[in-house]
Amino acid sequence: MSPTAPRPSNATLVLLASLYCAQGLPSGLIAHSLPVLLRQHGVDLALIGLLKLLALPWLLKVLWAPWIDRLASQRLGHHRGWILPLQTGVILCVAVLAMLAPQTLFGSGLWLLLGLLLLINLLASTQDIATDGLTVRLLPERWRGLGNSLQVGGYKVGMIVSGSGLLLVIDPLGWNLAVGLVAGLILLMTVPSWLFPEHRVLPFQPALAETAIGPRLLLNHYRGLLAQPGMLLWLAVVLTFKLGDSLGSPMIKPMLVDQGWSSAALGQLTLISSLAGIAGAVLGGLLYARIGVLRALILFGTLQAIGIAALALLVGQGGNVGLVYAVTLFEQVADGMSTVALFAAMMRMCRPEHEGADFTLQASAQLLLSGFVGASSGVLAKALGYEGLFVGAGVLGLLVLVVVLMHARRTQG
């Protein structure tokens, strides 16, 4: 890690923050606002559950990511050639939603709504490949923690605006204007990408890219990644680093509901804890630049494990609002810091002109295993109780740090 690498320019930071905020805006609409609005219009719970399946492109994007790295636009540049048309497609889809009556969308046009949401996820997940590749190339290693602070923070800000924010303004403004504002905000977030001179700053280097462009490209790309020294052990780090958090965090709200917390109180806690998570991401990025990758992973991973285990203190203490806020905010700050450290370390493993797909493979693997572990949290909570679940998740979070140390020793060796 070069201690002399200058901090990225303000224009670079604004560009990255705008790209990730643009991804969070449609995600917040789909994940937080639409389930509430659909239920208010009497849509069956089984159909509302289909919204989760619409996120499949985010898991499957690893299958087409190598082509995003391989193919470049001569006019717009490599990454801009993907980002601009894909983000424009998201804007158009959200604009169509804004022009239709909610009675139609949530009634006879429900399948049109689901189709548009699937298309939004497909466009946004593909754009994310190019955005991650651009981020890796733009940032020197020392400042990738800060870059991932913008990734986590920008995405969460977008989620808050189109999730909590949209629900707050939809009654006075109406569906059409409120969703139209979301489309307008995504359009505003596109301006820095239009102004970015990629041809001059980051010219495409086809000699470093894969030579194949047909079906063999997928095999060649990932076979080359897995052949990198220490990569298999590093993938073990990626798969396990967030397992404790994935196991414990889904049960925080159910535990508080069982202790009498209302929807309004949980909504306020969610908003404040999300802001704490953004602060943690920023703090983690700044500390990463000072202490380096290994210390960041160990320190932030330890704080993450302590935060999850500390949730056991809240069992039977739901009436102690101050304690609930103290523990959950600490857990969110630690989660933001650990996420930034992991994502920044993942960027170190990306090869030149393979950045988008290399990062995507790591992110998809981490997301897939965490999803399966998170799905088991309710079963374990019933078997062990909330207290046993949180303590066990914290212990798991500490144990997986051994894999981090093993990889560091192997790499140094």
Coordinates of C-alpha atoms in Angstrom, one line a residue:
M1 CA 0.0 0.0 0.0
S2 CA 1.6 3.2 -1.1
P3 CA 1.5 5.9 1.6
T4 CA 2.2 8.6 -0.9
A5 CA -0.8 8.0 -3.2
P6 CA -2.7 11.4 -3.4
R7 CA -6.3 11.6 -2.3
P8 CA -8.7 11.2 -5.3
S9 CA -10.1 14.5 -6.6
N10 CA -13.4 15.9 -5.5
A11 CA -14.8 15.3 -9.0
T12 CA -13.9 11.6 -8.7
L13 CA -15.5 11.3 -5.3
V14 CA -18.7 13.0 -6.6
L15 CA -18.7 10.7 -9.6
L16 CA -18.6 7.6 -7.5
A17 CA -21.0 8.8 -4.9
S18 CA -23.5 9.7 -7.6
L19 CA -23.2 6.3 -9.3
Y20 CA -23.9 4.3 -6.2
C21 CA -26.7 6.7 -5.0
A22 CA -28.3 6.2 -8.4
Q23 CA -28.3 2.4 -7.7
G24 CA -29.8 2.8 -4.3
L25 CA -32.8 4.9 -5.5
P26 CA -34.6 2.2 -7.5
S27 CA -33.5 -0.4 -4.9
G28 CA -35.2 1.5 -2.1
L29 CA -38.3 1.9 -4.1
I30 CA -38.5 -1.9 -4.8
A31 CA -37.3 -3.2 -1.4
H32 CA -39.0 -0.7 1.0
S33 CA -41.7 1.4 -0.5
L34 CA -43.5 -1.0 -2.9
P35 CA -44.2 -3.8 -0.4
V36 CA -46.0 -1.3 1.8
L37 CA -48.0 0.3 -1.1
L38 CA -48.9 -3.1 -2.6
R39 CA -50.3 -4.3 0.7
Q40 CA -52.2 -1.1 1.2
H41 CA -53.9 -1.8 -2.2
G42 CA -54.8 -5.3 -1.1
V43 CA -52.3 -7.2 -3.1
D44 CA -51.9 -10.8 -2.0
L45 CA -48.9 -11.5 0.3
A46 CA -47.7 -14.3 -2.0
L47 CA -47.4 -11.9 -4.9
I48 CA -45.6 -9.3 -2.7
G49 CA -43.1 -12.1 -1.9
L50 CA -42.2 -12.3 -5.6
L51 CA -40.4 -9.0 -5.2
K52 CA -37.5 -10.9 -3.7
L53 CA -37.3 -13.1 -6.8
L54 CA -37.0 -10.0 -9.0
A55 CA -33.5 -9.4 -7.4
L56 CA -32.2 -12.6 -9.2
P57 CA -30.2 -10.5 -11.8
W58 CA -28.0 -9.3 -8.9
L59 CA -27.0 -12.9 -8.2
L60 CA -26.8 -14.0 -11.8
K61 CA -24.8 -11.0 -13.2
V62 CA -21.6 -13.0 -12.7
L63 CA -22.6 -14.9 -15.8
W64 CA -22.4 -11.9 -18.1
A65 CA -19.9 -9.7 -16.2
P66 CA -16.9 -10.8 -18.4
W67 CA -18.5 -9.2 -21.5
I68 CA -18.8 -5.9 -19.6
D69 CA -15.0 -5.9 -19.1
R70 CA -14.3 -7.1 -22.6
L71 CA -16.4 -4.9 -24.8
A72 CA -15.9 -1.1 -24.9
S73 CA -17.6 1.8 -26.7
Q74 CA -15.2 3.8 -28.9
R75 CA -17.4 7.0 -28.5
L76 CA -18.3 6.9 -24.9
G77 CA -15.4 5.0 -23.4
H78 CA -15.2 1.6 -21.7
H79 CA -17.2 2.0 -18.5
R80 CA -19.3 5.0 -19.6
G81 CA -20.3 3.1 -22.7
W82 CA -22.2 0.7 -20.3
I83 CA -23.1 3.0 -17.5
L84 CA -24.8 5.8 -19.5
P85 CA -27.2 3.7 -21.6
L86 CA -28.0 1.3 -18.7
Q87 CA -28.8 4.1 -16.3
T88 CA -30.8 5.9 -18.9
G89 CA -32.9 2.6 -19.2
V90 CA -33.5 2.6 -15.5
I91 CA -34.7 6.3 -15.6
L92 CA -37.1 5.4 -18.5
C93 CA -38.5 2.4 -16.5
V94 CA -39.1 4.5 -13.4
A95 CA -40.6 7.3 -15.5
V96 CA -43.1 4.8 -17.0
L97 CA -44.0 3.8 -13.4
A98 CA -44.6 7.4 -12.6
M99 CA -46.9 8.0 -15.6
L100 CA -49.2 5.1 -14.8
A101 CA -52.0 5.2 -12.2
P102 CA -51.4 3.3 -9.0
Q103 CA -54.8 1.7 -9.3
T104 CA -53.7 0.2 -12.6
L105 CA -50.2 -0.8 -11.5
F106 CA -51.5 -2.5 -8.3
G107 CA -54.5 -4.0 -10.0
S108 CA -54.9 -5.2 -13.5
G109 CA -51.4 -4.0 -14.5
L110 CA -49.6 -5.9 -11.6
W111 CA -47.7 -8.1 -14.0
L112 CA -46.6 -5.1 -16.0
L113 CA -45.3 -3.6 -12.7
L114 CA -43.4 -6.9 -11.9
G115 CA -42.0 -6.9 -15.4
L116 CA -40.7 -3.4 -15.2
L117 CA -39.2 -4.0 -11.8
L118 CA -37.4 -7.1 -13.2
L119 CA -36.1 -5.0 -16.1
I120 CA -34.9 -2.3 -13.6
N121 CA -33.0 -4.9 -11.6
L122 CA -31.4 -6.3 -14.8
L123 CA -30.3 -2.9 -16.0
A124 CA -29.1 -1.8 -12.6
S125 CA -27.2 -5.0 -11.8
T126 CA -25.4 -4.8 -15.2
Q127 CA -24.5 -1.2 -14.6
D128 CA -23.1 -2.1 -11.2
I129 CA -20.5 -4.3 -12.9
A130 CA -19.2 -1.4 -15.0
T131 CA -19.4 0.9 -11.9
D132 CA -17.4 -1.4 -9.8
G133 CA -14.8 -1.8 -12.5
L134 CA -14.6 2.0 -12.9
T135 CA -14.2 2.4 -9.1
V136 CA -11.3 -0.1 -8.9
R137 CA -9.5 1.6 -11.8
L138 CA -10.0 5.1 -10.6
L139 CA -8.8 4.6 -7.0
P140 CA -5.3 3.9 -5.8
E141 CA -5.2 1.1 -3.3
R142 CA -4.7 3.3 -0.3
W143 CA -7.9 5.2 -1.0
R144 CA -10.1 2.2 -1.9
G145 CA -11.5 2.2 1.6
L146 CA -12.8 5.7 1.0
G147 CA -14.2 4.6 -2.3
N148 CA -16.1 1.9 -0.7
S149 CA -17.3 4.4 1.9
L150 CA -18.9 6.2 -1.0
Q151 CA -20.2 2.9 -2.3
V152 CA -21.9 1.9 0.9
G153 CA -22.9 5.4 1.9
G154 CA -24.2 6.5 -1.5
Y155 CA -26.2 3.3 -1.9
K156 CA -27.8 3.7 1.6
V157 CA -28.6 7.4 1.0
G158 CA -30.4 6.4 -2.2
M159 CA -32.3 3.6 -0.3
I160 CA -33.4 6.0 2.4
V161 CA -34.6 8.7 0.0
S162 CA -36.7 6.3 -2.2
G163 CA -37.7 4.0 0.8
S164 CA -38.5 6.0 3.9
G165 CA -38.5 9.3 2.1
L166 CA -41.0 8.2 -0.6
L167 CA -43.4 6.8 2.0
L168 CA -43.3 10.1 3.8
V169 CA -44.2 12.2 0.8
I170 CA -46.5 9.9 -1.3
D171 CA -49.7 11.0 0.5
P172 CA -49.3 14.7 0.0
L173 CA -47.7 14.5 -3.4
G174 CA -49.4 11.5 -4.9
W175 CA -47.9 8.4 -6.6
N176 CA -47.2 10.0 -10.0
L177 CA -45.3 13.1 -8.7
A178 CA -43.4 11.2 -5.9
V179 CA -42.1 8.5 -8.3
G180 CA -41.4 11.1 -10.9
L181 CA -39.1 12.8 -8.4
V182 CA -37.3 9.5 -8.0
A183 CA -36.7 9.3 -11.8
G184 CA -35.6 13.0 -11.7
L185 CA -33.1 12.2 -9.0
I186 CA -31.6 9.3 -10.9
L187 CA -31.3 11.6 -13.9
L188 CA -29.5 14.2 -11.7
M189 CA -27.1 11.4 -10.5
T190 CA -26.2 10.7 -14.2
V191 CA -24.7 14.2 -14.8
P192 CA -21.3 13.5 -13.3
S193 CA -21.0 10.4 -15.6
W194 CA -21.8 12.5 -18.7
L195 CA -19.1 15.0 -17.7
F196 CA -16.4 12.3 -16.9
P197 CA -13.6 12.3 -19.5
E198 CA -12.9 8.6 -19.4
H199 CA -11.1 8.5 -22.8
R200 CA -8.5 10.8 -21.4
V201 CA -8.3 9.6 -17.7
L202 CA -8.8 5.8 -18.2
P203 CA -8.2 4.7 -21.8
F204 CA -9.2 1.1 -22.5
Q205 CA -6.3 -1.3 -22.8
P206 CA -7.5 -4.2 -24.9
A207 CA -4.2 -6.0 -24.7
L208 CA -4.8 -6.7 -21.0
A209 CA -8.4 -7.9 -21.6
E210 CA -9.4 -11.5 -22.6
T211 CA -8.9 -12.3 -26.2
A212 CA -12.1 -14.4 -26.6
I213 CA -15.5 -12.8 -27.0
G214 CA -17.6 -15.9 -27.5
P215 CA -18.8 -18.6 -25.1
R216 CA -15.2 -19.3 -24.0
L217 CA -14.9 -15.8 -22.5
L218 CA -16.7 -16.8 -19.4
L219 CA -14.5 -19.9 -18.8
N220 CA -11.3 -18.1 -19.6
H221 CA -12.0 -15.1 -17.4
Y222 CA -12.9 -16.9 -14.2
R223 CA -10.3 -19.7 -14.7
G224 CA -7.7 -16.9 -14.9
L225 CA -9.0 -15.3 -11.7
L226 CA -9.0 -18.6 -9.8
A227 CA -5.4 -19.3 -10.9
Q228 CA -4.1 -16.2 -9.1
P229 CA -1.9 -17.0 -6.2
G230 CA -3.8 -17.4 -2.9
M231 CA -7.2 -16.8 -4.6
L232 CA -9.0 -19.9 -3.3
L233 CA -8.0 -19.0 0.3
W234 CA -9.1 -15.4 -0.4
L235 CA -12.5 -16.6 -1.6
A236 CA -12.8 -18.5 1.7
V237 CA -12.3 -15.1 3.4
V238 CA -14.9 -13.5 1.2
L239 CA -17.4 -16.2 1.9
T240 CA -17.0 -16.3 5.7
F241 CA -16.1 -12.7 6.8
K242 CA -19.7 -11.5 7.1
L243 CA -21.3 -14.8 8.2
G244 CA -21.8 -13.8 11.8
D245 CA -23.5 -10.6 10.8
S246 CA -25.7 -12.4 8.3
L247 CA -26.7 -14.9 10.9
G248 CA -27.6 -12.4 13.7
S249 CA -28.8 -9.2 12.1
P250 CA -32.1 -10.5 10.5
M251 CA -33.5 -11.2 14.0
I252 CA -33.0 -7.8 15.5
K253 CA -36.4 -6.4 14.5
P254 CA -38.3 -9.6 15.2
M255 CA -36.8 -9.6 18.7
L256 CA -37.9 -6.0 19.3
V257 CA -41.4 -6.7 17.9
D258 CA -41.7 -9.5 20.4
Q259 CA -40.8 -7.0 23.1
G260 CA -43.6 -4.6 22.1
W261 CA -41.9 -2.2 19.7
S262 CA -44.4 -0.5 17.3
S263 CA -43.9 -0.1 13.6
A264 CA -43.3 3.7 14.1
A265 CA -40.6 3.1 16.7
L266 CA -38.9 0.5 14.5
G267 CA -39.1 2.9 11.5
Q268 CA -37.3 5.6 13.5
L269 CA -34.7 3.1 14.7
T270 CA -34.1 1.9 11.2
L271 CA -33.6 5.4 9.9
I272 CA -31.2 6.4 12.6
S273 CA -29.3 3.2 12.5
S274 CA -29.0 3.5 8.7
L275 CA -27.4 6.9 9.2
A276 CA -25.1 5.4 11.7
G277 CA -24.1 2.7 9.2
I278 CA -23.2 5.5 6.7
A279 CA -21.1 7.2 9.3
G280 CA -19.4 3.8 10.1
A281 CA -18.6 3.3 6.4
V282 CA -17.0 6.8 6.1
L283 CA -15.0 6.2 9.3
G284 CA -13.9 2.8 8.1
G285 CA -12.7 4.2 4.8
L286 CA -10.6 6.9 6.4
L287 CA -9.1 4.4 8.9
Y288 CA -8.4 1.9 6.1
A289 CA -6.2 4.5 4.4
R290 CA -4.1 4.8 7.6
I291 CA -3.9 1.2 9.0
G292 CA -3.9 -0.9 5.8
V293 CA -5.9 -3.9 4.7
L294 CA -5.0 -6.6 7.2
R295 CA -5.3 -4.5 10.3
A296 CA -8.6 -3.1 9.0
L297 CA -10.1 -6.6 8.4
I298 CA -9.0 -7.8 11.8
L299 CA -10.0 -4.7 13.8
F300 CA -13.3 -4.1 12.0
G301 CA -14.2 -7.8 11.9
T302 CA -13.6 -8.0 15.7
L303 CA -15.9 -4.9 16.2
Q304 CA -18.5 -6.5 14.0
A305 CA -18.5 -9.7 16.0
I306 CA -18.7 -7.8 19.3
G307 CA -21.6 -5.8 18.0
I308 CA -23.6 -8.9 17.0
A309 CA -22.9 -10.6 20.3
A310 CA -23.9 -7.5 22.2
L311 CA -27.4 -7.8 20.8
A312 CA -27.9 -10.5 23.4
L313 CA -27.9 -7.8 26.0
L314 CA -31.2 -6.6 24.6
V315 CA -33.1 -9.8 25.2
G316 CA -35.8 -8.8 27.8
Q317 CA -34.6 -5.2 27.8
G318 CA -36.9 -3.9 25.0
G319 CA -38.2 -1.2 27.4
N320 CA -34.8 0.3 27.9
V321 CA -34.8 2.5 24.8
G322 CA -31.4 4.0 25.5
L323 CA -29.7 0.6 25.7
V324 CA -31.5 -0.6 22.5
Y325 CA -30.2 2.5 20.6
A326 CA -26.7 2.2 22.0
V327 CA -26.3 -1.4 21.0
T328 CA -27.9 -1.3 17.6
L329 CA -26.1 1.9 16.6
F330 CA -22.8 0.4 17.6
E331 CA -23.6 -2.8 15.6
Q332 CA -24.5 -0.7 12.5
V333 CA -21.3 1.4 12.8
A334 CA -19.2 -1.8 13.0
D335 CA -21.1 -3.3 10.1
G336 CA -20.4 -0.3 7.9
M337 CA -16.7 -0.4 8.8
S338 CA -16.3 -4.1 8.2
T339 CA -18.2 -4.0 4.9
V340 CA -15.9 -1.2 3.6
A341 CA -12.8 -3.1 4.7
L342 CA -14.0 -6.3 2.9
F343 CA -15.0 -4.5 -0.3
A344 CA -11.7 -2.6 -0.4
A345 CA -9.7 -5.8 0.1
M346 CA -11.8 -7.5 -2.7
M347 CA -10.7 -4.7 -5.1
R348 CA -7.0 -5.7 -4.4
M349 CA -7.7 -9.1 -6.0
C350 CA -8.9 -7.7 -9.3
R351 CA -6.7 -7.9 -12.4
P352 CA -6.3 -4.9 -14.9
E353 CA -9.1 -4.8 -17.4
H354 CA -10.9 -7.6 -15.5
E355 CA -12.0 -5.4 -12.6
G356 CA -15.7 -5.5 -13.1
A357 CA -16.1 -9.3 -13.4
D358 CA -13.4 -10.1 -10.9
F359 CA -15.2 -7.9 -8.3
T360 CA -18.6 -9.2 -9.3
L361 CA -17.6 -12.9 -8.7
Q362 CA -16.4 -12.1 -5.2
A363 CA -19.4 -10.0 -4.4
S364 CA -21.9 -12.6 -5.7
A365 CA -20.2 -15.4 -3.8
Q366 CA -20.4 -13.4 -0.6
L367 CA -24.0 -12.4 -1.2
L368 CA -25.1 -15.9 -2.0
L369 CA -23.7 -17.7 1.1
S370 CA -24.8 -14.8 3.3
G371 CA -28.3 -15.1 2.0
F372 CA -28.5 -18.8 2.8
V373 CA -27.1 -18.3 6.3
G374 CA -29.5 -15.4 6.9
A375 CA -32.4 -17.6 5.8
S376 CA -31.5 -20.0 8.6
S377 CA -31.5 -17.3 11.3
G378 CA -35.1 -17.7 12.2
V379 CA -34.9 -21.5 12.6
L380 CA -31.8 -21.1 14.9
A381 CA -33.5 -18.3 16.9
K382 CA -36.4 -20.7 17.6
A383 CA -34.0 -23.5 18.6
L384 CA -31.5 -21.5 20.6
G385 CA -33.5 -18.4 21.6
Y386 CA -32.5 -14.9 20.7
E387 CA -29.7 -14.7 23.2
G388 CA -28.1 -18.0 22.1
L389 CA -28.4 -16.9 18.4
F390 CA -26.7 -13.6 18.9
V391 CA -23.9 -15.0 21.1
G392 CA -23.3 -17.8 18.6
A393 CA -23.2 -15.4 15.7
G394 CA -20.7 -13.2 17.5
V395 CA -18.4 -16.2 18.2
L396 CA -18.7 -17.3 14.6
G397 CA -17.7 -13.7 13.6
L398 CA -14.5 -14.1 15.7
L399 CA -13.7 -17.6 14.4
V400 CA -13.7 -16.6 10.8
L401 CA -11.0 -14.1 11.4
V402 CA -8.6 -17.1 11.6
V403 CA -9.2 -17.5 7.8
V404 CA -8.1 -13.8 7.3
L405 CA -4.9 -14.5 9.2
M406 CA -4.3 -17.7 7.3
H407 CA -4.6 -15.8 4.0
A408 CA -2.3 -13.0 5.2
R409 CA 0.3 -15.6 6.2
R410 CA 0.0 -17.4 2.9
T411 CA 0.3 -14.2 0.9
Q412 CA 3.3 -12.9 2.9
G413 CA 4.9 -16.3 2.6

